[in-house]
PDB file of C-alpha atoms in Angstrom:
ATOM      1  CA  MET A 258       0.055   0.113  -0.038  1.00  0.00           C
ATOM      2  CA  THR A 259       1.227   3.408  -0.934  1.00  0.00           C
ATOM      3  CA  THR A 260       1.851   5.806   2.100  1.00  0.00           C
ATOM      4  CA  ALA A 261       2.621   9.452   2.437  1.00  0.00           C
ATOM      5  CA  ASP A 262       6.375   8.639   2.953  1.00  0.00           C
ATOM      6  CA  THR A 263       6.610   7.253  -0.554  1.00  0.00           C
ATOM      7  CA  PHE A 264       5.742  10.567  -2.260  1.00  0.00           C
ATOM      8  CA  ALA A 265       8.743  12.652  -3.688  1.00  0.00           C
ATOM      9  CA  LYS A 266       8.090  16.239  -4.695  1.00  0.00           C
ATOM     10  CA  ASP A 267       8.531  16.352  -8.489  1.00  0.00           C
ATOM     11  CA  PRO A 268      10.548  19.533  -9.796  1.00  0.00           C
ATOM     12  CA  LYS A 269       8.118  22.368 -10.400  1.00  0.00           C
ATOM     13  CA  PRO A 270       7.282  22.487 -14.150  1.00  0.00           C
ATOM     14  CA  ALA A 271       7.582  25.780 -16.082  1.00  0.00           C
ATOM     15  CA  GLU A 272       3.874  25.351 -16.914  1.00  0.00           C
ATOM     16  CA  PRO A 273       1.930  23.422 -14.354  1.00  0.00           C
ATOM     17  CA  PHE A 274      -0.056  20.567 -15.556  1.00  0.00           C
ATOM     18  CA  ARG A 275      -3.865  21.448 -15.327  1.00  0.00           C
ATOM     19  CA  LEU A 276      -6.589  19.039 -14.395  1.00  0.00           C
ATOM     20  CA  PRO A 277     -10.106  19.262 -15.905  1.00  0.00           C
ATOM     21  CA  ASP A 278     -12.976  20.346 -13.771  1.00  0.00           C
ATOM     22  CA  PRO A 279     -14.749  17.488 -12.023  1.00  0.00           C
ATOM     23  CA  PRO A 280     -18.022  16.484 -13.531  1.00  0.00           C
ATOM     24  CA  GLU A 281     -21.213  18.487 -12.701  1.00  0.00           C
ATOM     25  CA  GLU A 282     -23.298  16.686 -10.159  1.00  0.00           C
ATOM     26  CA  PRO A 283     -25.968  19.295  -9.122  1.00  0.00           C
ATOM     27  CA  GLU A 284     -27.348  17.077  -6.405  1.00  0.00           C
ATOM     28  CA  ASP A 285     -23.993  16.418  -4.763  1.00  0.00           C
ATOM     29  CA  LYS A 286     -22.978  20.025  -5.064  1.00  0.00           C
ATOM     30  CA  MET A 287     -26.127  21.243  -3.479  1.00  0.00           C
ATOM     31  CA  THR A 288     -25.446  18.827  -0.640  1.00  0.00           C
ATOM     32  CA  SER A 289     -21.976  19.936   0.056  1.00  0.00           C
ATOM     33  CA  PHE A 290     -22.881  23.559  -0.598  1.00  0.00           C
ATOM     34  CA  ASP A 291     -25.465  23.413   2.257  1.00  0.00           C
ATOM     35  CA  HIS A 292     -23.006  22.043   4.786  1.00  0.00           C
ATOM     36  CA  LEU A 293     -19.736  23.715   3.717  1.00  0.00           C
ATOM     37  CA  ALA A 294     -20.259  26.927   1.745  1.00  0.00           C
ATOM     38  CA  ALA A 295     -23.871  28.275   2.471  1.00  0.00           C
ATOM     39  CA  ASN A 296     -23.233  28.328   6.266  1.00  0.00           C
ATOM     40  CA  GLY A 297     -19.774  29.422   5.888  1.00  0.00           C
ATOM     41  CA  ASN A 298     -18.116  26.099   7.474  1.00  0.00           C
ATOM     42  CA  ALA A 299     -15.192  25.874   5.010  1.00  0.00           C
ATOM     43  CA  HIS A 300     -14.350  29.612   5.484  1.00  0.00           C
ATOM     44  CA  HIS A 301     -14.619  29.540   9.312  1.00  0.00           C
ATOM     45  CA  LEU A 302     -12.080  26.626   9.051  1.00  0.00           C
ATOM     46  CA  ALA A 303      -9.595  28.536   6.696  1.00  0.00           C
ATOM     47  CA  MET A 304      -9.967  31.612   8.990  1.00  0.00           C
ATOM     48  CA  HIS A 305      -9.174  29.468  11.958  1.00  0.00           C
ATOM     49  CA  PHE A 306      -6.026  28.046  10.654  1.00  0.00           C
ATOM     50  CA  GLY A 307      -4.824  31.225   8.950  1.00  0.00           C
ATOM     51  CA  ASN A 308      -1.414  31.056   6.828  1.00  0.00           C
ATOM     52  CA  PRO A 309      -3.168  31.136   3.440  1.00  0.00           C
ATOM     53  CA  GLN A 310       0.307  31.076   1.861  1.00  0.00           C
ATOM     54  CA  THR A 311       0.921  27.621   3.052  1.00  0.00           C
ATOM     55  CA  THR A 312      -2.408  26.109   4.249  1.00  0.00           C
ATOM     56  CA  LEU A 313      -5.159  24.978   1.928  1.00  0.00           C
ATOM     57  CA  VAL A 314      -8.808  24.551   2.853  1.00  0.00           C
ATOM     58  CA  THR A 315     -10.777  23.784  -0.342  1.00  0.00           C
ATOM     59  CA  GLY A 316     -12.647  20.997  -2.183  1.00  0.00           C
ATOM     60  CA  ASP A 317     -14.508  19.820  -5.258  1.00  0.00           C
ATOM     61  CA  ARG A 318     -11.424  19.402  -7.316  1.00  0.00           C
ATOM     62  CA  TYR A 319      -9.509  16.403  -8.375  1.00  0.00           C
ATOM     63  CA  LEU A 320      -7.112  14.697  -6.178  1.00  0.00           C
ATOM     64  CA  VAL A 321      -4.347  12.744  -7.933  1.00  0.00           C
ATOM     65  CA  VAL A 322      -0.962  11.117  -7.392  1.00  0.00           C
ATOM     66  CA  ARG A 323       0.850  12.579 -10.389  1.00  0.00           C
ATOM     67  CA  PRO A 324      -0.153  14.558 -13.504  1.00  0.00           C
ATOM     68  CA  THR A 325      -2.344  12.391 -15.654  1.00  0.00           C
ATOM     69  CA  ARG A 326      -5.017  12.572 -18.196  1.00  0.00           C
ATOM     70  CA  SER A 327      -6.399   9.436 -17.178  1.00  0.00           C
ATOM     71  CA  LEU A 328      -8.697  10.189 -14.251  1.00  0.00           C
ATOM     72  CA  ALA A 329      -9.901   6.626 -13.624  1.00  0.00           C
ATOM     73  CA  GLY A 330     -10.037   6.081  -9.904  1.00  0.00           C
ATOM     74  CA  SER A 331      -9.369   9.595  -9.082  1.00  0.00           C
ATOM     75  CA  ARG A 332     -11.488  11.321  -6.422  1.00  0.00           C
ATOM     76  CA  TYR A 333     -12.602  15.013  -5.819  1.00  0.00           C
ATOM     77  CA  PRO A 334     -13.388  15.244  -2.027  1.00  0.00           C
ATOM     78  CA  ASP A 335     -15.880  17.694  -0.672  1.00  0.00           C
ATOM     79  CA  LEU A 336     -13.540  19.131   1.691  1.00  0.00           C
ATOM     80  CA  LEU A 337      -9.670  18.886   1.778  1.00  0.00           C
ATOM     81  CA  VAL A 338      -7.240  20.459   4.310  1.00  0.00           C
ATOM     82  CA  ALA A 339      -3.502  20.495   3.696  1.00  0.00           C
ATOM     83  CA  PHE A 340      -0.763  22.100   5.711  1.00  0.00           C
ATOM     84  CA  GLY A 341       2.605  23.054   4.455  1.00  0.00           C
ATOM     85  CA  VAL A 342       1.863  23.111   0.814  1.00  0.00           C
ATOM     86  CA  ASP A 343       1.583  25.597  -2.022  1.00  0.00           C
ATOM     87  CA  PRO A 344      -2.110  26.952  -2.554  1.00  0.00           C
ATOM     88  CA  ALA A 345      -1.028  28.958  -5.788  1.00  0.00           C
ATOM     89  CA  LEU A 346       0.161  25.653  -7.325  1.00  0.00           C
ATOM     90  CA  TYR A 347      -3.067  23.950  -6.436  1.00  0.00           C
ATOM     91  CA  ASP A 348      -5.035  26.914  -8.072  1.00  0.00           C
ATOM     92  CA  ALA A 349      -2.625  26.671 -11.188  1.00  0.00           C
ATOM     93  CA  SER A 350      -3.118  22.768 -11.428  1.00  0.00           C
ATOM     94  CA  ASN A 351      -6.840  23.161 -10.821  1.00  0.00           C
ATOM     95  CA  GLY A 352      -6.588  20.369  -8.335  1.00  0.00           C
ATOM     96  CA  TYR A 353      -4.339  18.700  -5.910  1.00  0.00           C
ATOM     97  CA  ILE A 354      -1.379  16.703  -7.413  1.00  0.00           C
ATOM     98  CA  ILE A 355       0.575  14.805  -4.563  1.00  0.00           C
ATOM     99  CA  ALA A 356       3.831  14.619  -6.477  1.00  0.00           C
ATOM    100  CA  ASP A 357       3.876  18.406  -7.072  1.00  0.00           C
ATOM    101  CA  GLN A 358       2.924  19.306  -3.465  1.00  0.00           C
ATOM    102  CA  GLY A 359       5.328  16.660  -2.065  1.00  0.00           C
ATOM    103  CA  LYS A 360       2.731  15.181   0.257  1.00  0.00           C
ATOM    104  CA  PRO A 361      -0.791  14.128   0.546  1.00  0.00           C
ATOM    105  CA  PRO A 362      -3.690  16.265   1.975  1.00  0.00           C
ATOM    106  CA  ASP A 363      -3.826  15.934   5.931  1.00  0.00           C
ATOM    107  CA  PHE A 364      -7.595  15.513   6.073  1.00  0.00           C
ATOM    108  CA  VAL A 365     -10.558  14.927   3.636  1.00  0.00           C
ATOM    109  CA  LEU A 366     -14.179  14.946   4.544  1.00  0.00           C
ATOM    110  CA  GLU A 367     -17.119  13.701   2.377  1.00  0.00           C
ATOM    111  CA  ILE A 368     -20.681  14.956   2.728  1.00  0.00           C
ATOM    112  CA  ALA A 369     -23.234  12.286   2.046  1.00  0.00           C
ATOM    113  CA  SER A 370     -25.631  12.258  -0.930  1.00  0.00           C
ATOM    114  CA  PRO A 371     -27.907   9.644  -2.466  1.00  0.00           C
ATOM    115  CA  ARG A 372     -25.586   9.087  -5.250  1.00  0.00           C
ATOM    116  CA  THR A 373     -22.290   8.936  -3.324  1.00  0.00           C
ATOM    117  CA  GLY A 374     -23.283   7.373   0.009  1.00  0.00           C
ATOM    118  CA  GLU A 375     -22.178   3.875  -0.872  1.00  0.00           C
ATOM    119  CA  VAL A 376     -19.057   4.924  -2.582  1.00  0.00           C
ATOM    120  CA  ASP A 377     -17.984   7.181   0.397  1.00  0.00           C
ATOM    121  CA  THR A 378     -18.164   4.180   2.911  1.00  0.00           C
ATOM    122  CA  ARG A 379     -17.155   1.160   0.545  1.00  0.00           C
ATOM    123  CA  ASP A 380     -14.392   2.530  -1.847  1.00  0.00           C
ATOM    124  CA  LYS A 381     -13.103   5.710  -0.715  1.00  0.00           C
ATOM    125  CA  PRO A 382     -11.578   4.604   2.523  1.00  0.00           C
ATOM    126  CA  GLN A 383      -9.310   2.301   0.595  1.00  0.00           C
ATOM    127  CA  ASP A 384      -8.591   4.886  -2.012  1.00  0.00           C
ATOM    128  CA  TYR A 385      -7.729   7.498   0.511  1.00  0.00           C
ATOM    129  CA  ALA A 386      -5.601   5.140   2.722  1.00  0.00           C
ATOM    130  CA  THR A 387      -3.757   4.160  -0.474  1.00  0.00           C
ATOM    131  CA  LEU A 388      -2.932   7.814  -1.034  1.00  0.00           C
ATOM    132  CA  GLY A 389      -1.703   8.158   2.512  1.00  0.00           C
ATOM    133  CA  ILE A 390      -4.132  10.654   3.841  1.00  0.00           C
ATOM    134  CA  PRO A 391      -3.868  10.632   7.673  1.00  0.00           C
ATOM    135  CA  GLU A 392      -7.479  11.207   8.264  1.00  0.00           C
ATOM    136  CA  TYR A 393     -10.939  10.447   6.390  1.00  0.00           C
ATOM    137  CA  TRP A 394     -14.137  11.788   7.763  1.00  0.00           C
ATOM    138  CA  ARG A 395     -17.768  11.266   6.610  1.00  0.00           C
ATOM    139  CA  PHE A 396     -20.627  13.540   7.597  1.00  0.00           C
ATOM    140  CA  ASP A 397     -24.279  12.443   6.923  1.00  0.00           C
ATOM    141  CA  GLU A 398     -27.120  14.806   7.779  1.00  0.00           C
ATOM    142  CA  THR A 399     -29.552  12.126   8.434  1.00  0.00           C
ATOM    143  CA  GLY A 400     -27.489   8.993   8.748  1.00  0.00           C
ATOM    144  CA  GLN A 401     -29.452   7.476   5.836  1.00  0.00           C
ATOM    145  CA  TYR A 402     -26.656   7.218   3.193  1.00  0.00           C
ATOM    146  CA  HIS A 403     -23.466   6.551   5.166  1.00  0.00           C
ATOM    147  CA  GLY A 404     -25.401   4.292   7.761  1.00  0.00           C
ATOM    148  CA  ALA A 405     -23.997   6.677  10.396  1.00  0.00           C
ATOM    149  CA  ARG A 406     -24.342  10.428  11.034  1.00  0.00           C
ATOM    150  CA  LEU A 407     -20.650  11.038  11.606  1.00  0.00           C
ATOM    151  CA  ALA A 408     -17.588   8.750  11.132  1.00  0.00           C
ATOM    152  CA  GLY A 409     -13.806   9.378  11.036  1.00  0.00           C
ATOM    153  CA  ASP A 410     -10.815   7.005  10.247  1.00  0.00           C
ATOM    154  CA  ARG A 411      -7.224   7.617  11.121  1.00  0.00           C
ATOM    155  CA  LEU A 412      -4.340   6.010   9.200  1.00  0.00           C
ATOM    156  CA  GLU A 413      -2.211   3.574  11.301  1.00  0.00           C
ATOM    157  CA  HIS A 414       0.210   1.173   9.622  1.00  0.00           C
ATOM    158  CA  ASP A 415      -1.019   1.784   6.237  1.00  0.00           C
ATOM    159  CA  ARG A 416      -4.711   0.996   7.303  1.00  0.00           C
ATOM    160  CA  TYR A 417      -7.622   3.187   8.442  1.00  0.00           C
ATOM    161  CA  VAL A 418      -8.905   2.526  12.090  1.00  0.00           C
ATOM    162  CA  PRO A 419     -12.128   4.133  13.422  1.00  0.00           C
ATOM    163  CA  ILE A 420     -11.801   7.335  15.396  1.00  0.00           C
ATOM    164  CA  PRO A 421     -13.820   7.147  18.607  1.00  0.00           C
ATOM    165  CA  LEU A 422     -16.954   9.184  18.889  1.00  0.00           C
ATOM    166  CA  GLU A 423     -18.770  10.720  21.769  1.00  0.00           C
ATOM    167  CA  GLN A 424     -22.575  10.857  22.198  1.00  0.00           C
ATOM    168  CA  LEU A 425     -22.952  14.170  23.931  1.00  0.00           C
ATOM    169  CA  ALA A 426     -26.659  14.075  23.614  1.00  0.00           C
ATOM    170  CA  ASP A 427     -29.441  12.486  21.449  1.00  0.00           C
ATOM    171  CA  ASP A 428     -28.842  15.053  18.740  1.00  0.00           C
ATOM    172  CA  ILE A 429     -25.077  15.671  19.331  1.00  0.00           C
ATOM    173  CA  LEU A 430     -22.325  13.486  18.178  1.00  0.00           C
ATOM    174  CA  GLN A 431     -18.524  14.350  17.985  1.00  0.00           C
ATOM    175  CA  GLY A 432     -15.111  13.006  17.321  1.00  0.00           C
ATOM    176  CA  TYR A 433     -11.619  14.421  17.714  1.00  0.00           C
ATOM    177  CA  SER A 434      -9.543  15.184  14.773  1.00  0.00           C
ATOM    178  CA  ARG A 435      -5.882  14.821  15.659  1.00  0.00           C
ATOM    179  CA  VAL A 436      -4.609  16.601  12.472  1.00  0.00           C
ATOM    180  CA  LEU A 437      -6.982  19.550  12.895  1.00  0.00           C
ATOM    181  CA  ASN A 438      -6.780  19.527  16.617  1.00  0.00           C
ATOM    182  CA  LEU A 439     -10.617  20.184  16.483  1.00  0.00           C
ATOM    183  CA  ASN A 440     -13.638  18.343  17.536  1.00  0.00           C
ATOM    184  CA  ILE A 441     -15.881  17.520  14.512  1.00  0.00           C
ATOM    185  CA  ARG A 442     -19.599  17.561  15.606  1.00  0.00           C
ATOM    186  CA  TRP A 443     -22.863  16.439  14.047  1.00  0.00           C
ATOM    187  CA  GLU A 444     -25.331  18.376  15.837  1.00  0.00           C
ATOM    188  CA  ARG A 445     -28.969  18.369  14.941  1.00  0.00           C
ATOM    189  CA  GLY A 446     -27.945  17.631  11.260  1.00  0.00           C
ATOM    190  CA  ARG A 447     -25.406  20.291  11.232  1.00  0.00           C
ATOM    191  CA  LEU A 448     -21.667  20.179  10.780  1.00  0.00           C
ATOM    192  CA  GLY A 449     -19.464  22.084  13.246  1.00  0.00           C
ATOM    193  CA  TRP A 450     -15.887  22.491  14.319  1.00  0.00           C
ATOM    194  CA  TYR A 451     -15.284  22.871  18.160  1.00  0.00           C
ATOM    195  CA  ASP A 452     -11.970  23.921  20.034  1.00  0.00           C
ATOM    196  CA  PRO A 453     -11.317  20.956  22.398  1.00  0.00           C
ATOM    197  CA  ALA A 454      -9.476  23.535  24.699  1.00  0.00           C
ATOM    198  CA  THR A 455     -12.502  25.759  25.147  1.00  0.00           C
ATOM    199  CA  GLY A 456     -15.471  23.626  24.088  1.00  0.00           C
ATOM    200  CA  ARG A 457     -16.619  26.404  21.933  1.00  0.00           C
ATOM    201  CA  HIS A 458     -17.301  26.608  18.190  1.00  0.00           C
ATOM    202  CA  ILE A 459     -14.410  28.255  16.264  1.00  0.00           C
ATOM    203  CA  LEU A 460     -15.014  31.785  15.062  1.00  0.00           C
ATOM    204  CA  THR A 461     -17.911  32.235  12.771  1.00  0.00           C
ATOM    205  CA  TYR A 462     -19.186  35.085  10.427  1.00  0.00           C
ATOM    206  CA  ASP A 463     -21.300  36.284  13.315  1.00  0.00           C
ATOM    207  CA  ASP A 464     -18.538  36.060  15.758  1.00  0.00           C
ATOM    208  CA  GLN A 465     -16.332  37.945  13.415  1.00  0.00           C
ATOM    209  CA  ARG A 466     -19.121  40.526  12.773  1.00  0.00           C
ATOM    210  CA  ALA A 467     -19.769  40.920  16.459  1.00  0.00           C
ATOM    211  CA  ARG A 468     -15.977  41.255  17.130  1.00  0.00           C
ATOM    212  CA  ALA A 469     -15.599  43.915  14.449  1.00  0.00           C
ATOM    213  CA  ASP A 470     -18.894  45.806  15.802  1.00  0.00           C
ATOM    214  CA  GLY A 471     -17.298  45.576  19.222  1.00  0.00           C
ATOM    215  CA  GLU A 472     -13.946  46.974  18.108  1.00  0.00           C
ATOM    216  CA  LEU A 473     -15.759  49.719  15.940  1.00  0.00           C
ATOM    217  CA  GLU A 474     -17.902  50.718  18.979  1.00  0.00           C
ATOM    218  CA  ALA A 475     -14.858  50.640  21.339  1.00  0.00           C
ATOM    219  CA  ARG A 476     -12.961  52.991  18.930  1.00  0.00           C
ATOM    220  CA  LEU A 477     -16.123  55.125  18.659  1.00  0.00           C
ATOM    221  CA  GLN A 478     -16.381  55.339  22.347  1.00  0.00           C
ATOM    222  CA  GLU A 479     -12.490  56.203  22.768  1.00  0.00           C
ATOM    223  CA  ARG A 480     -13.020  58.866  20.154  1.00  0.00           C
ATOM    224  CA  GLU A 481     -15.915  60.327  22.019  1.00  0.00           C
ATOM    225  CA  ALA A 482     -13.988  60.096  25.179  1.00  0.00           C
ATOM    226  CA  ARG A 483     -11.019  62.201  23.593  1.00  0.00           C
ATOM    227  CA  LEU A 484     -13.476  64.681  22.223  1.00  0.00           C
ATOM    228  CA  GLN A 485     -14.942  65.228  25.537  1.00  0.00           C
ATOM    229  CA  GLU A 486     -11.501  65.485  27.268  1.00  0.00           C
ATOM    230  CA  GLN A 487     -10.397  68.016  24.523  1.00  0.00           C
ATOM    231  CA  ASP A 488     -13.802  69.997  25.084  1.00  0.00           C
ATOM    232  CA  ALA A 489     -13.300  69.969  28.850  1.00  0.00           C
ATOM    233  CA  ARG A 490      -9.696  71.442  28.447  1.00  0.00           C
ATOM    234  CA  LEU A 491     -11.075  74.134  26.058  1.00  0.00           C
ATOM    235  CA  GLN A 492     -13.601  75.106  28.600  1.00  0.00           C
ATOM    236  CA  GLU A 493     -11.015  75.039  31.323  1.00  0.00           C
ATOM    237  CA  ARG A 494      -8.819  77.233  29.272  1.00  0.00           C
ATOM    238  CA  GLU A 495     -11.712  79.660  28.367  1.00  0.00           C
ATOM    239  CA  ALA A 496     -12.767  79.858  32.083  1.00  0.00           C
ATOM    240  CA  ARG A 497      -8.994  80.698  33.119  1.00  0.00           C
ATOM    241  CA  LEU A 498      -8.689  83.429  30.473  1.00  0.00           C
ATOM    242  CA  GLN A 499     -11.918  84.861  31.520  1.00  0.00           C
ATOM    243  CA  ALA A 500     -10.786  84.772  35.122  1.00  0.00           C
ATOM    244  CA  GLU A 501      -7.482  86.354  34.186  1.00  0.00           C
ATOM    245  CA  ALA A 502      -9.260  89.095  32.224  1.00  0.00           C
ATOM    246  CA  ARG A 503     -11.427  89.911  35.336  1.00  0.00           C
ATOM    247  CA  VAL A 504      -8.551  90.159  37.587  1.00  0.00           C
ATOM    248  CA  ARG A 505      -6.908  92.579  35.188  1.00  0.00           C
ATOM    249  CA  GLU A 506     -10.113  94.617  35.217  1.00  0.00           C
ATOM    250  CA  LEU A 507     -10.282  94.637  38.911  1.00  0.00           C
ATOM    251  CA  GLU A 508      -6.505  95.670  39.172  1.00  0.00           C
ATOM    252  CA  GLU A 509      -7.074  98.534  36.877  1.00  0.00           C
ATOM    253  CA  GLU A 510     -10.114  99.630  38.535  1.00  0.00           C
ATOM    254  CA  LEU A 511      -8.194  99.669  41.803  1.00  0.00           C
ATOM    255  CA  GLN A 512      -5.428 101.552  40.332  1.00  0.00           C
ATOM    256  CA  ARG A 513      -7.694 104.355  39.188  1.00  0.00           C
ATOM    257  CA  LEU A 514      -9.297 104.622  42.636  1.00  0.00           C
ATOM    258  CA  ARG A 515      -5.927 104.996  44.110  1.00  0.00           C
ATOM    259  CA  ASN A 516      -4.875 107.681  41.433  1.00  0.00           C
ATOM    260  CA  GLY A 517      -8.230 109.468  41.881  1.00  0.00           C
TER     261      GLY A 517
END
């Protein structure tokens, strides 16, 4: 079986080999869109990891060992995460070529659909293990197509072994991804990423908006405080000038009385 250690990075070609677009499967795309794009899940993950120059969070493009025009047996996972790679090369190649990147992805996840449910559980574990991908996860909104709502496998000695899952409640199931250092959760049919250190979901759009709104409000309050302080100083200066003018008036009046 092929593992990650057997892949040697090919010299970067002058013109990267470009893979074709995967076939259009509207039903599958709608399913993955609902759980990865529409709710911002893939974006939240990318923002959580940062380092966009070396970290790739993407999906729905071909994953192959080497440049090839024969795509028989190739896969295009719904979600792929790879650390220490070249995202620009991925874009230029229109997909993930392991030999060009020098390593397999660290993590892949498939979203269940009526068309792919059986393939996700029967064929892809062997395929992804052969490619040397450390973790392969499956998410099924209903549990109908994968036979389980959530499942994960970790590569050990060239074979996948199941990752233990926790049943937090009747409608909450989660497992720990070692490569992502996150808990992956099925919660009421929704996919989520949770920080094991805090137990909280990683930052979302709403969190980022609330943080931005909070920072803006803090800046506005700070600006208002500075303006009030400046106004107080101006009023103090005006009062002092008026007091000094009054003192001069009194001194002049007193001098006139003495001279009179």
